[in-house]
PDB file of C-alpha atoms in Angstrom:
ATOM      1  CA  MET A  19     -15.666   7.506   8.938  1.00 87.00           C
ATOM      2  CA  VAL A  20     -14.107   7.911   5.513  1.00 96.00           C
ATOM      3  CA  LYS A  21     -12.908   5.167   3.200  1.00 97.00           C
ATOM      4  CA  ILE A  22      -9.709   5.944   1.315  1.00 98.00           C
ATOM      5  CA  GLY A  23      -8.368   3.893  -1.572  1.00 98.00           C
ATOM      6  CA  LEU A  24      -4.716   3.540  -2.515  1.00 98.00           C
ATOM      7  CA  GLU A  25      -4.242   3.510  -6.274  1.00 98.00           C
ATOM      8  CA  ILE A  26      -0.942   2.808  -7.980  1.00 98.00           C
ATOM      9  CA  SER A  27       0.322   3.161 -11.524  1.00 98.00           C
ATOM     10  CA  ALA A  28       3.360   1.472 -13.083  1.00 98.00           C
ATOM     11  CA  ILE A  29       4.903   0.516 -16.391  1.00 98.00           C
ATOM     12  CA  LEU A  30       5.260  -3.275 -16.488  1.00 98.00           C
ATOM     13  CA  GLU A  31       7.813  -5.041 -18.684  1.00 98.00           C
ATOM     14  CA  ASN A  32       7.021  -8.755 -19.112  1.00 98.00           C
ATOM     15  CA  VAL A  33       5.142  -8.666 -15.793  1.00 98.00           C
ATOM     16  CA  ALA A  34       1.678 -10.217 -15.376  1.00 98.00           C
ATOM     17  CA  GLN A  35       0.995  -8.733 -11.934  1.00 98.00           C
ATOM     18  CA  ILE A  36       2.425  -7.249  -8.786  1.00 98.00           C
ATOM     19  CA  SER A  37       0.833  -8.055  -5.464  1.00 98.00           C
ATOM     20  CA  THR A  38       1.289  -8.277  -1.736  1.00 95.00           C
ATOM     21  CA  ILE A  39       1.346 -11.589   0.051  1.00 87.00           C
ATOM     22  CA  GLY A  40      -0.067 -12.486   3.410  1.00 89.00           C
ATOM     23  CA  ASP A  41      -1.512 -10.470   6.250  1.00 93.00           C
ATOM     24  CA  GLU A  42       1.973  -9.422   7.403  1.00 95.00           C
ATOM     25  CA  PHE A  43       2.583  -7.076   4.431  1.00 97.00           C
ATOM     26  CA  ARG A  44       3.396  -3.599   5.747  1.00 97.00           C
ATOM     27  CA  TRP A  45       1.764  -0.551   4.147  1.00 98.00           C
ATOM     28  CA  TYR A  46       4.084   2.387   4.968  1.00 98.00           C
ATOM     29  CA  VAL A  47       2.229   5.699   5.151  1.00 98.00           C
ATOM     30  CA  LYS A  48       2.343   9.179   6.592  1.00 97.00           C
ATOM     31  CA  LEU A  49      -0.922  10.173   8.241  1.00 97.00           C
ATOM     32  CA  LYS A  50      -2.712  13.495   8.663  1.00 97.00           C
ATOM     33  CA  CYS A  51      -5.044  14.287  11.576  1.00 97.00           C
ATOM     34  CA  THR A  52      -8.327  15.467  10.073  1.00 96.00           C
ATOM     35  CA  SER A  53      -9.074  17.495  13.194  1.00 95.00           C
ATOM     36  CA  CYS A  54      -6.000  19.750  13.346  1.00 97.00           C
ATOM     37  CA  GLY A  55      -4.183  18.955  10.070  1.00 96.00           C
ATOM     38  CA  GLU A  56      -0.964  17.710  11.699  1.00 96.00           C
ATOM     39  CA  VAL A  57       0.973  15.334   9.400  1.00 96.00           C
ATOM     40  CA  SER A  58       3.189  12.660  10.942  1.00 93.00           C
ATOM     41  CA  SER A  59       6.875  13.274  10.281  1.00 93.00           C
ATOM     42  CA  ALA A  60       7.848   9.612  10.519  1.00 95.00           C
ATOM     43  CA  TRP A  61       6.762   6.724   8.324  1.00 97.00           C
ATOM     44  CA  GLN A  62       4.323   4.389  10.068  1.00 96.00           C
ATOM     45  CA  TYR A  63       3.020   1.063   8.863  1.00 96.00           C
ATOM     46  CA  LEU A  64      -0.346  -0.640   8.787  1.00 97.00           C
ATOM     47  CA  SER A  65      -0.625  -4.411   8.677  1.00 96.00           C
ATOM     48  CA  LEU A  66      -3.523  -6.862   8.749  1.00 96.00           C
ATOM     49  CA  ASP A  67      -1.731  -9.098  11.241  1.00 95.00           C
ATOM     50  CA  GLU A  68      -1.414  -6.320  13.830  1.00 93.00           C
ATOM     51  CA  SER A  69      -4.449  -4.886  15.563  1.00 90.00           C
ATOM     52  CA  THR A  70      -4.916  -2.497  18.484  1.00 88.00           C
ATOM     53  CA  GLU A  71      -7.965  -2.006  20.675  1.00 86.00           C
ATOM     54  CA  THR A  72      -9.741   1.335  20.304  1.00 82.00           C
ATOM     55  CA  LYS A  73     -10.553   3.523  23.287  1.00 79.00           C
ATOM     56  CA  GLY A  74     -13.678   2.470  25.164  1.00 73.00           C
ATOM     57  CA  GLY A  75     -13.515  -1.111  23.865  1.00 70.00           C
ATOM     58  CA  ARG A  76     -15.442  -0.300  20.674  1.00 74.00           C
ATOM     59  CA  GLY A  77     -13.410  -2.660  18.542  1.00 84.00           C
ATOM     60  CA  SER A  78      -9.944  -2.692  17.078  1.00 89.00           C
ATOM     61  CA  ALA A  79      -8.056  -1.197  14.158  1.00 92.00           C
ATOM     62  CA  SER A  80      -4.793  -1.700  12.270  1.00 93.00           C
ATOM     63  CA  MET A  81      -3.520   1.520  13.856  1.00 93.00           C
ATOM     64  CA  VAL A  82      -4.769   3.508  16.823  1.00 92.00           C
ATOM     65  CA  GLN A  83      -2.914   6.721  17.529  1.00 92.00           C
ATOM     66  CA  LYS A  84      -3.337   9.858  19.576  1.00 92.00           C
ATOM     67  CA  CYS A  85      -2.557  13.088  17.682  1.00 93.00           C
ATOM     68  CA  ARG A  86       0.472  14.894  19.137  1.00 91.00           C
ATOM     69  CA  MET A  87      -1.034  18.313  18.417  1.00 93.00           C
ATOM     70  CA  CYS A  88      -4.703  18.062  19.429  1.00 95.00           C
ATOM     71  CA  GLY A  89      -4.712  14.879  21.548  1.00 92.00           C
ATOM     72  CA  ARG A  90      -7.575  13.258  19.614  1.00 94.00           C
ATOM     73  CA  GLU A  91      -7.555   9.473  19.344  1.00 92.00           C
ATOM     74  CA  ASN A  92      -7.690   8.435  15.691  1.00 94.00           C
ATOM     75  CA  HIS A  93      -7.584   5.119  13.911  1.00 94.00           C
ATOM     76  CA  VAL A  94      -7.128   3.514  10.511  1.00 96.00           C
ATOM     77  CA  ASP A  95      -8.106  -0.006   9.517  1.00 95.00           C
ATOM     78  CA  ILE A  96      -7.186  -1.934   6.377  1.00 97.00           C
ATOM     79  CA  ILE A  97     -10.257  -3.128   4.456  1.00 96.00           C
ATOM     80  CA  LYS A  98      -9.297  -6.681   3.511  1.00 95.00           C
ATOM     81  CA  GLU A  99     -11.964  -6.911   0.785  1.00 96.00           C
ATOM     82  CA  HIS A 100     -10.308  -3.981  -1.024  1.00 97.00           C
ATOM     83  CA  LEU A 101      -6.880  -5.611  -1.345  1.00 97.00           C
ATOM     84  CA  SER A 102      -6.039  -6.563  -4.919  1.00 97.00           C
ATOM     85  CA  SER A 103      -3.185  -6.980  -7.375  1.00 98.00           C
ATOM     86  CA  TYR A 104      -1.957  -4.548  -9.994  1.00 98.00           C
ATOM     87  CA  THR A 105      -2.154  -6.385 -13.305  1.00 98.00           C
ATOM     88  CA  SER A 106      -0.821  -5.897 -16.823  1.00 98.00           C
ATOM     89  CA  GLU A 107      -4.334  -4.829 -17.916  1.00 98.00           C
ATOM     90  CA  SER A 108      -3.801  -1.664 -15.856  1.00 98.00           C
ATOM     91  CA  ASP A 109      -0.309  -1.025 -17.256  1.00 98.00           C
ATOM     92  CA  GLY A 110       0.387   2.708 -17.113  1.00 97.00           C
ATOM     93  CA  THR A 111      -2.932   3.645 -15.497  1.00 98.00           C
ATOM     94  CA  PHE A 112      -4.030   3.987 -11.888  1.00 98.00           C
ATOM     95  CA  SER A 113      -5.750   1.004 -10.276  1.00 98.00           C
ATOM     96  CA  LYS A 114      -6.865   0.494  -6.657  1.00 98.00           C
ATOM     97  CA  ILE A 115      -4.828  -2.048  -4.696  1.00 98.00           C
ATOM     98  CA  ALA A 116      -5.925  -1.272  -1.122  1.00 98.00           C
ATOM     99  CA  GLY A 117      -8.617   0.419   0.926  1.00 98.00           C
ATOM    100  CA  PHE A 118      -8.502   1.983   4.368  1.00 98.00           C
ATOM    101  CA  GLU A 119     -11.291   2.866   6.782  1.00 96.00           C
ATOM    102  CA  CYS A 120     -10.247   6.111   8.443  1.00 96.00           C
ATOM    103  CA  ARG A 121     -11.516   7.811  11.588  1.00 95.00           C
ATOM    104  CA  GLY A 122      -9.835  11.069  12.500  1.00 96.00           C
ATOM    105  CA  MET A 123      -6.786  10.605  10.291  1.00 97.00           C
ATOM    106  CA  GLU A 124      -6.074   9.862   6.647  1.00 96.00           C
ATOM    107  CA  PRO A 125      -3.024   8.640   4.723  1.00 98.00           C
ATOM    108  CA  VAL A 126      -1.364  11.403   2.704  1.00 98.00           C
ATOM    109  CA  GLU A 127       1.888   9.727   1.591  1.00 98.00           C
ATOM    110  CA  PHE A 128       2.797   6.150   0.670  1.00 98.00           C
ATOM    111  CA  ASP A 129       6.210   4.480   0.494  1.00 98.00           C
ATOM    112  CA  PHE A 130       6.421   1.335  -1.660  1.00 98.00           C
ATOM    113  CA  ARG A 131       9.442  -0.236   0.097  1.00 97.00           C
ATOM    114  CA  SER A 132       9.803  -4.034  -0.125  1.00 96.00           C
ATOM    115  CA  GLY A 133       7.723  -7.189   0.295  1.00 96.00           C
ATOM    116  CA  TRP A 134       6.037  -7.188  -3.118  1.00 98.00           C
ATOM    117  CA  VAL A 135       5.534 -10.288  -5.266  1.00 98.00           C
ATOM    118  CA  VAL A 136       6.108  -9.940  -9.012  1.00 98.00           C
ATOM    119  CA  SER A 137       4.749 -12.561 -11.436  1.00 98.00           C
ATOM    120  CA  SER A 138       6.348 -12.929 -14.852  1.00 98.00           C
ATOM    121  CA  ALA A 139       4.143 -12.669 -17.940  1.00 98.00           C
ATOM    122  CA  CYS A 140       6.531 -14.949 -19.875  1.00 97.00           C
ATOM    123  CA  SER A 141       6.584 -17.969 -17.565  1.00 97.00           C
ATOM    124  CA  LYS A 142       5.280 -19.114 -14.206  1.00 95.00           C
ATOM    125  CA  ALA A 143       8.227 -17.460 -12.437  1.00 98.00           C
ATOM    126  CA  THR A 144       7.520 -15.335  -9.363  1.00 98.00           C
ATOM    127  CA  PHE A 145       9.895 -13.009  -7.615  1.00 98.00           C
ATOM    128  CA  ASN A 146       9.277 -12.667  -3.887  1.00 96.00           C
ATOM    129  CA  ASP A 147      10.178  -9.710  -1.699  1.00 95.00           C
ATOM    130  CA  ALA A 148      10.700  -7.304  -4.591  1.00 97.00           C
ATOM    131  CA  ASP A 149      11.984  -3.931  -3.382  1.00 97.00           C
ATOM    132  CA  PHE A 150      10.236  -0.928  -4.985  1.00 98.00           C
ATOM    133  CA  SER A 151      11.863   1.697  -2.742  1.00 96.00           C
ATOM    134  CA  GLU A 152      13.678   3.223  -5.752  1.00 96.00           C
ATOM    135  CA  SER A 153      10.374   3.436  -7.740  1.00 94.00           C
ATOM    136  CA  GLU A 154      11.686   0.841 -10.169  1.00 97.00           C
ATOM    137  CA  TRP A 155      12.681  -2.808 -10.086  1.00 98.00           C
ATOM    138  CA  TYR A 156      14.395  -5.140 -12.582  1.00 98.00           C
ATOM    139  CA  GLU A 157      15.089  -8.864 -12.630  1.00 98.00           C
ATOM    140  CA  TYR A 158      15.754 -11.649 -15.137  1.00 98.00           C
ATOM    141  CA  ASP A 159      13.307 -14.498 -15.783  1.00 98.00           C
ATOM    142  CA  GLU A 160      15.649 -17.412 -16.438  1.00 97.00           C
ATOM    143  CA  ASN A 161      12.758 -19.709 -17.429  1.00 97.00           C
ATOM    144  CA  ALA A 162      11.814 -17.446 -20.351  1.00 97.00           C
ATOM    145  CA  ASN A 163      15.215 -15.786 -20.947  1.00 98.00           C
ATOM    146  CA  GLN A 164      13.538 -12.383 -20.644  1.00 97.00           C
ATOM    147  CA  SER A 165      14.097  -9.346 -18.490  1.00 98.00           C
ATOM    148  CA  VAL A 166      11.207  -8.277 -16.276  1.00 98.00           C
ATOM    149  CA  GLY A 167      10.726  -4.870 -14.776  1.00 98.00           C
ATOM    150  CA  VAL A 168       8.467  -2.456 -12.958  1.00 98.00           C
ATOM    151  CA  THR A 169       9.137   1.242 -13.566  1.00 98.00           C
ATOM    152  CA  GLU A 170       7.535   4.650 -13.114  1.00 98.00           C
ATOM    153  CA  LEU A 171       5.790   3.636  -9.882  1.00 98.00           C
ATOM    154  CA  LYS A 172       3.338   6.284  -8.708  1.00 98.00           C
ATOM    155  CA  TYR A 173       0.552   6.373  -6.139  1.00 98.00           C
ATOM    156  CA  ARG A 174      -2.458   8.447  -5.198  1.00 98.00           C
ATOM    157  CA  PHE A 175      -5.136   8.319  -2.527  1.00 98.00           C
ATOM    158  CA  VAL A 176      -8.798   8.614  -3.520  1.00 98.00           C
ATOM    159  CA  LYS A 177     -11.990   8.797  -1.477  1.00 97.00           C
ATOM    160  CA  LEU A 178     -14.092   5.658  -1.945  1.00 96.00           C
ATOM    161  CA  LYS A 179     -17.845   5.600  -2.159  1.00 88.00           C
ATOM    162  CA  LYS A 180     -19.514   4.007   0.846  1.00 67.00           C
TER     163      LYS A 180
END
């Protein structure tokens, strides 16, 4: 079992934090089988509110999948305690926002997509369901008469210490 962290980096303009909301948030990833190296061609999502039983009744995971190439059953689980927001203190640097417990497969690509919550640094305004699929997002905070934005979105996966 390996623990993998998802770190993101962004330039924030008048933004206090970006976060996910609720257990239904979908983390879109491409996964690689650690046994044979096969990488999924399609985007798949992990979500806290969806769980599948593992083979042999040894628990459940956010995703259980059999590798198309080698036939090995693999699974990935979201580590709820590792979920966090990206804040203005991290502006421009990488910061961990999620953790995954991986057995037999690991995430190798991440797609931001939509469902993010952006909090303004100028007022108490929040913008729900922000779409980061273009790696940037802009809006106008009418309470503060200021533009808000998230640009230069990047990600990386890192191995976490036990």
